[in-house]
C-alpha cells in the first residue's frame, strides 16, 4: 500500500512502454487521410481548351517504414532502463522495509520506556504516600515529602512526553504503510520477542558481496548505459533507410470533363547519408566518452566507499552489542540499588535525597538501556540493508 513503492512499480511499466515506443518506430506505420478542395469555379486553359476544376476529394492511405542505427541502439538503452527500474523497485522495497522495521522497533522501545516509567511512578507514589503518612505522625519532615512529590510530578511529565512521542511514531508507521494518520495499528509483539542479539551478531560472519548491493547494481547499469550512449552518438554517422507505399483515390464531385493527374499507387525508397556536420557528431561522441569515463570513476569510488561502509557498519554493530550487554547489567544493578534504597528509606535508614538520587540513576540506566537496544537494532538493520540480507 506504500505509494512510493507503487510509483517505483509504475516506473517499470513506463520503462516497458518507452521500449515499445522505440521498437514500434522501426515497424511499419500506416496513416490515412482525406482531403477536400474547391477551386470556386476556376477553369484551366490548355492549348485553347478550358478544363473545369470541379470540387474534389482525395483519400490516401500511406504505409511507411524507416530504419536507422540509432533506433536499434535506443532499444538496447531501453532494455538497460528496464533493468535499472527493476533494481530500483527492489531498492525501494528494501528501504521501505527498513523504515518500517526501524519504526516498529522504535515503537516497541517507546512502549517499553513508557512501561518502565509507569512502574517507576507507582514506586514513587508508594514512597510519597508512606512519607506523607510519616509526616502526619511526626516521624518525617515535610521537605522529604515535598522532594518526593517533585519526583512524582517529574515522572508524570516524562510519561506524558513519552506517550506523545509514541503517538507520532504510530502516525509515521501508518504513513509508511500507505494509510492515513488516523489508521489504528496494534503491535502484537514486545521488544524482547522481536530482538534477537545472537542473530544480529551472526551477520558479522557474512561476507560482503558487492554485486548483491542495489546501489552498486544501479551504478553498474548506469555505467553500462553511459557506454551505450557512445554507440548511440556514433550512430549519427550511419545512413538512414526509409520506404513508403501510398494508395490514393481522387473523386471529382461533378460530371464536367477534367484531368486527373493523381497516381493511385506510389512507391518510394529513401537513403539518407550523413556527410558533413562541422564536427558536431565527433564532438557528441567525445562528450559521451568523457561521460563514460566519469561514470567509471564514480563506480570505482562507490565500490571503495561501500567496502569502507561495510567495515564501519560491522564495527557499529559490534560496539552496539557490547554497549547493550553493559547497559543490561547496569540496569539490573540500578534497579537493585533503587529497591534497596527504597526499603531502607521506609525503615528510616536512608534519606529522601538518597531515594531521589537512586531514582535518577535508575531513570538514566533505563534510558541508556533502551537507547542501547535501539542502537543495536538499527546497526543490525543497516548492515542487513548493505548486505541485502
XYZ file of C-alpha atoms in Angstrom:
389
model
C 0.000 0.000 0.000
C 3.027 2.318 0.220
C 2.682 4.892 -2.550
C 6.419 5.281 -3.037
C 6.517 1.555 -3.721
C 3.579 1.883 -6.101
C 5.352 4.667 -8.012
C 8.501 2.552 -8.300
C 6.416 -0.236 -9.836
C 4.822 2.263 -12.215
C 8.315 3.343 -13.323
C 8.924 -0.223 -14.512
C 5.750 -0.113 -16.602
C 6.825 3.267 -18.001
C 10.197 1.785 -18.987
C 8.473 -1.072 -20.841
C 6.207 1.417 -22.592
C 9.210 3.544 -23.617
C 10.949 0.482 -25.072
C 7.899 -0.438 -27.111
C 7.752 3.105 -28.487
C 11.298 2.680 -29.764
C 10.588 -0.757 -31.238
C 7.371 0.484 -32.840
C 9.285 3.275 -34.583
C 11.124 0.562 -36.607
C 7.894 -1.186 -37.625
C 5.576 -0.170 -40.485
C 3.450 2.889 -39.882
C 0.098 3.249 -41.670
C -1.779 6.541 -41.929
C -4.933 7.513 -43.763
C -6.015 10.975 -44.816
C -8.900 12.624 -46.682
C -8.550 15.997 -48.390
C -11.310 18.154 -49.892
C -10.609 21.037 -52.253
C -12.853 23.536 -54.085
C -11.361 25.979 -56.623
C -14.526 28.080 -56.720
C -15.303 27.579 -60.448
C -11.790 28.073 -61.790
C -11.095 26.575 -65.239
C -7.645 25.645 -66.545
C -6.786 26.782 -70.109
C -4.601 24.308 -72.035
C -3.935 24.840 -75.756
C -7.087 26.847 -76.205
C -9.172 24.319 -74.330
C -10.800 25.018 -70.989
C -10.802 22.272 -68.408
C -13.099 22.546 -65.474
C -11.643 22.176 -61.971
C -14.646 20.961 -60.014
C -14.614 20.251 -56.259
C -12.763 17.047 -55.406
C -11.930 14.744 -52.550
C -8.816 12.625 -52.208
C -8.484 9.592 -49.987
C -4.889 8.488 -49.335
C -3.500 5.565 -47.381
C 0.256 5.553 -46.724
C 2.390 2.754 -45.308
C 5.964 3.625 -44.405
C 8.934 2.173 -42.567
C 12.241 3.728 -41.509
C 15.314 2.114 -40.008
C 18.432 3.667 -38.532
C 21.259 2.579 -36.265
C 20.071 4.998 -33.596
C 16.765 3.169 -33.287
C 18.490 -0.180 -32.749
C 20.829 1.204 -30.088
C 17.955 3.074 -28.434
C 16.186 -0.267 -27.968
C 19.252 -1.607 -26.155
C 19.252 1.514 -23.970
C 15.590 0.902 -23.148
C 16.457 -2.652 -22.044
C 19.039 -1.270 -19.616
C 16.495 1.288 -18.383
C 14.041 -1.551 -17.651
C 16.718 -3.437 -15.701
C 17.516 -0.277 -13.723
C 13.822 0.215 -12.965
C 13.585 -3.364 -11.701
C 16.560 -2.774 -9.407
C 15.034 0.499 -8.213
C 11.849 -1.336 -7.255
C 13.842 -3.795 -5.154
C 15.864 -0.963 -3.606
C 12.684 0.974 -2.784
C 11.139 -2.105 -1.217
C 14.295 -2.645 0.828
C 14.304 0.975 2.004
C 10.633 0.931 2.966
C 11.044 -2.392 4.760
C 13.987 -0.973 6.713
C 11.997 2.161 7.575
C 9.075 0.061 8.796
C 11.429 -2.120 10.843
C 13.039 0.955 12.426
C 9.666 2.478 13.270
C 8.357 -0.857 14.553
C 11.314 -1.258 16.888
C 11.161 2.404 17.929
C 7.511 1.995 18.909
C 8.274 -1.135 20.908
C 11.169 0.653 22.607
C 8.976 3.658 23.398
C 6.259 1.384 24.801
C 8.906 -0.383 26.869
C 10.066 3.017 28.124
C 6.501 4.004 28.992
C 6.059 0.742 30.892
C 9.242 1.304 32.906
C 8.234 4.875 33.669
C 4.795 3.736 34.831
C 6.422 1.272 37.186
C 8.765 3.973 38.487
C 5.784 6.263 39.008
C 3.992 3.601 41.047
C 7.078 3.106 43.206
C 7.474 6.847 43.772
C 3.763 7.281 44.547
C 4.040 4.475 47.068
C 7.048 6.161 48.675
C 5.266 9.508 48.643
C 2.233 8.014 50.368
C 4.329 6.367 53.075
C 6.313 9.597 53.532
C 3.115 11.640 53.816
C 1.847 9.245 56.486
C 5.180 9.547 58.294
C 4.914 13.350 58.179
C 1.454 13.218 59.719
C 2.728 11.259 62.717
C 5.796 13.479 63.010
C 8.371 10.864 62.023
C 9.490 12.588 58.775
C 9.941 16.163 57.656
C 7.544 17.821 55.208
C 10.511 18.648 52.958
C 11.075 14.916 52.441
C 7.508 14.501 51.216
C 7.823 17.621 49.030
C 11.042 16.351 47.484
C 9.449 13.043 46.511
C 6.334 14.896 45.300
C 8.504 16.785 42.843
C 9.895 13.458 41.654
C 6.345 12.164 41.123
C 5.396 15.236 39.053
C 8.586 14.979 37.015
C 7.914 11.313 36.343
C 4.368 12.068 35.211
C 5.686 14.702 32.787
C 8.137 12.163 31.357
C 5.308 9.671 30.858
C 3.139 12.250 29.084
C 6.015 13.249 26.771
C 6.716 9.590 26.014
C 3.079 8.953 25.096
C 3.054 11.953 22.745
C 6.232 10.694 21.064
C 4.653 7.256 20.815
C 1.646 8.716 19.007
C 3.920 10.405 16.455
C 5.750 7.130 15.835
C 2.456 5.331 15.204
C 1.464 8.059 12.730
C 4.792 7.698 10.920
C 4.327 3.928 10.721
C 0.820 4.375 9.311
C 2.188 6.657 6.587
C 4.872 4.108 5.692
C 2.125 1.500 5.384
C 0.237 3.775 2.981
C -2.526 4.583 5.479
C -3.888 7.793 6.971
C -2.686 9.170 10.307
C -5.948 8.065 11.928
C -5.325 4.436 10.977
C -5.285 2.244 14.074
C -2.280 -0.069 14.433
C -1.755 -2.666 17.127
C 1.643 -4.324 17.509
C 1.316 -7.859 18.854
C 4.939 -8.349 19.934
C 7.088 -6.799 22.612
C 10.695 -5.667 22.369
C 12.114 -8.800 23.961
C 10.313 -11.078 21.485
C 11.468 -9.176 18.418
C 15.037 -8.509 19.445
C 17.499 -11.334 18.810
C 21.023 -10.298 19.704
C 22.549 -13.640 18.688
C 21.021 -13.486 15.204
C 22.307 -9.944 14.826
C 25.840 -10.993 15.724
C 25.744 -13.877 13.236
C 25.502 -11.261 10.497
C 29.098 -10.268 11.265
C 30.261 -13.559 9.774
C 28.505 -12.928 6.441
C 30.790 -11.905 3.574
C 30.075 -8.681 1.725
C 29.167 -9.303 -1.926
C 29.178 -6.039 -3.857
C 27.038 -7.433 -6.663
C 24.172 -8.009 -4.223
C 24.083 -4.359 -3.174
C 21.362 -2.444 -5.009
C 23.251 0.860 -5.060
C 26.214 -0.863 -6.689
C 23.948 -2.652 -9.166
C 22.346 0.641 -10.199
C 25.720 2.301 -10.724
C 26.962 -0.644 -12.801
C 23.901 -0.367 -15.009
C 24.378 3.384 -15.210
C 27.987 2.833 -16.343
C 26.758 0.347 -18.939
C 24.207 2.918 -20.052
C 26.932 5.544 -20.455
C 28.914 3.132 -22.634
C 25.907 2.501 -24.863
C 25.452 6.249 -25.187
C 28.783 6.352 -27.050
C 27.438 3.842 -29.567
C 24.205 5.823 -29.848
C 26.123 9.009 -30.652
C 28.246 7.128 -33.226
C 25.064 6.005 -34.988
C 24.722 9.545 -36.344
C 27.363 8.500 -38.896
C 25.180 5.606 -40.136
C 22.797 6.103 -43.090
C 19.029 6.032 -42.563
C 16.860 3.940 -44.895
C 13.154 4.561 -45.341
C 10.486 3.270 -47.721
C 6.839 4.032 -48.308
C 3.811 2.947 -50.319
C 0.855 5.235 -50.921
C -2.532 4.493 -52.393
C -4.635 7.493 -53.478
C -8.152 7.746 -54.816
C -9.392 11.118 -56.095
C -13.069 11.790 -56.763
C -14.477 14.865 -58.569
C -17.870 15.994 -57.380
C -19.025 16.945 -60.941
C -19.713 15.377 -64.352
C -17.750 18.071 -66.206
C -14.711 16.825 -68.168
C -11.471 17.447 -66.329
C -7.997 15.997 -65.918
C -6.967 13.696 -63.040
C -3.173 13.532 -62.575
C -3.261 11.713 -59.206
C -1.498 8.355 -59.446
C -3.332 5.680 -57.458
C -0.178 3.800 -56.437
C 3.142 5.340 -55.450
C 6.216 3.534 -54.072
C 9.334 5.279 -52.821
C 12.656 4.479 -51.178
C 14.959 6.967 -49.492
C 18.560 6.667 -48.330
C 19.897 9.473 -46.150
C 23.694 9.540 -45.859
C 25.325 11.954 -43.372
C 28.330 13.695 -44.920
C 29.372 16.807 -43.021
C 28.197 18.303 -39.710
C 31.080 20.694 -38.973
C 32.344 18.427 -36.193
C 29.030 18.180 -34.328
C 28.865 14.383 -34.477
C 32.510 13.988 -33.460
C 32.000 16.332 -30.507
C 28.914 14.366 -29.461
C 30.862 11.077 -29.451
C 33.689 12.726 -27.496
C 31.225 14.058 -24.930
C 29.733 10.584 -24.382
C 33.208 9.073 -23.981
C 34.041 11.621 -21.276
C 30.744 10.886 -19.525
C 31.578 7.163 -19.622
C 34.966 7.808 -18.006
C 33.261 9.845 -15.284
C 30.762 7.019 -14.701
C 33.627 4.529 -14.361
C 35.331 6.778 -11.805
C 32.091 7.111 -9.841
C 31.626 3.335 -9.890
C 35.167 2.786 -8.561
C 34.681 5.398 -5.824
C 31.360 3.850 -4.837
C 32.922 0.397 -4.643
C 35.583 1.687 -2.255
C 33.005 3.649 -0.247
C 30.758 0.600 0.120
C 33.663 -1.533 1.334
C 34.516 1.129 3.920
C 30.855 1.355 4.897
C 30.780 -2.421 5.360
C 33.676 -2.249 7.825
C 32.086 0.718 9.623
C 28.682 -0.950 9.987
C 30.276 -4.135 11.316
C 32.186 -2.013 13.829
C 28.960 -0.203 14.777
C 27.133 -3.496 15.330
C 29.945 -4.955 17.453
C 30.174 -1.797 19.571
C 26.390 -1.591 19.927
C 26.264 -5.211 21.111
C 28.955 -4.616 23.717
C 27.182 -1.462 24.898
C 23.881 -3.358 25.084
C 25.428 -6.019 27.313
C 26.919 -3.336 29.551
C 23.677 -1.367 29.840
C 21.729 -4.559 30.581
C 23.978 -5.218 33.579
C 23.848 -1.558 34.597
C 20.035 -1.586 34.536
C 19.932 -4.665 36.731
C 22.314 -3.090 39.251
C 20.487 0.265 39.256
C 17.141 -1.445 39.816
C 18.504 -3.433 42.759
C 20.076 -0.278 44.221
C 16.804 1.630 43.930
C 14.824 -1.217 45.512
C 17.377 -1.426 48.333
C 17.345 2.347 48.984
C 13.555 2.369 48.915
C 13.373 -0.335 51.580
C 15.947 1.462 53.713
C 14.006 4.719 53.350
C 10.802 3.030 54.502
C 12.701 1.693 57.515
C 14.275 5.089 58.248
C 17.850 4.152 57.267
C 18.003 6.308 54.115
C 17.081 9.906 53.343
C 14.760 11.271 50.679
C 17.860 12.589 48.913
C 19.127 9.026 48.642
C 15.796 7.992 47.145
C 15.905 10.884 44.661
C 19.475 10.091 43.610
C 18.788 6.384 43.181
C 15.605 7.185 41.260
C 17.513 9.468 38.865
C 20.206 6.815 38.463
C 17.551 4.242 37.649
C 15.944 6.545 35.082
C 19.311 7.126 33.455
C 20.045 3.398 33.408
C 16.643 2.656 31.866
C 17.119 5.335 29.226
C 20.609 4.078 28.405
C 19.308 0.517 28.201
C 16.553 1.418 25.735
C 18.971 3.532 23.689
C 21.467 0.656 23.598
C 18.769 -1.734 22.377
C 17.709 0.648 19.619
C 21.320 1.316 18.687
C 21.970 -2.389 18.249
C 18.741 -2.950 16.317
C 19.450 -0.027 13.983
C 23.026 -1.204 13.461
C 21.683 -4.649 12.615
C 19.143 -3.252 10.149
C 21.747 -1.010 8.476
C 24.149 -3.919 7.985
C 21.363 -6.166 6.666
C 20.436 -3.456 4.184
C 24.015 -3.095 2.973
C 24.471 -6.860 2.621
C 20.974 -7.209 1.114
C 20.009 -9.945 3.591
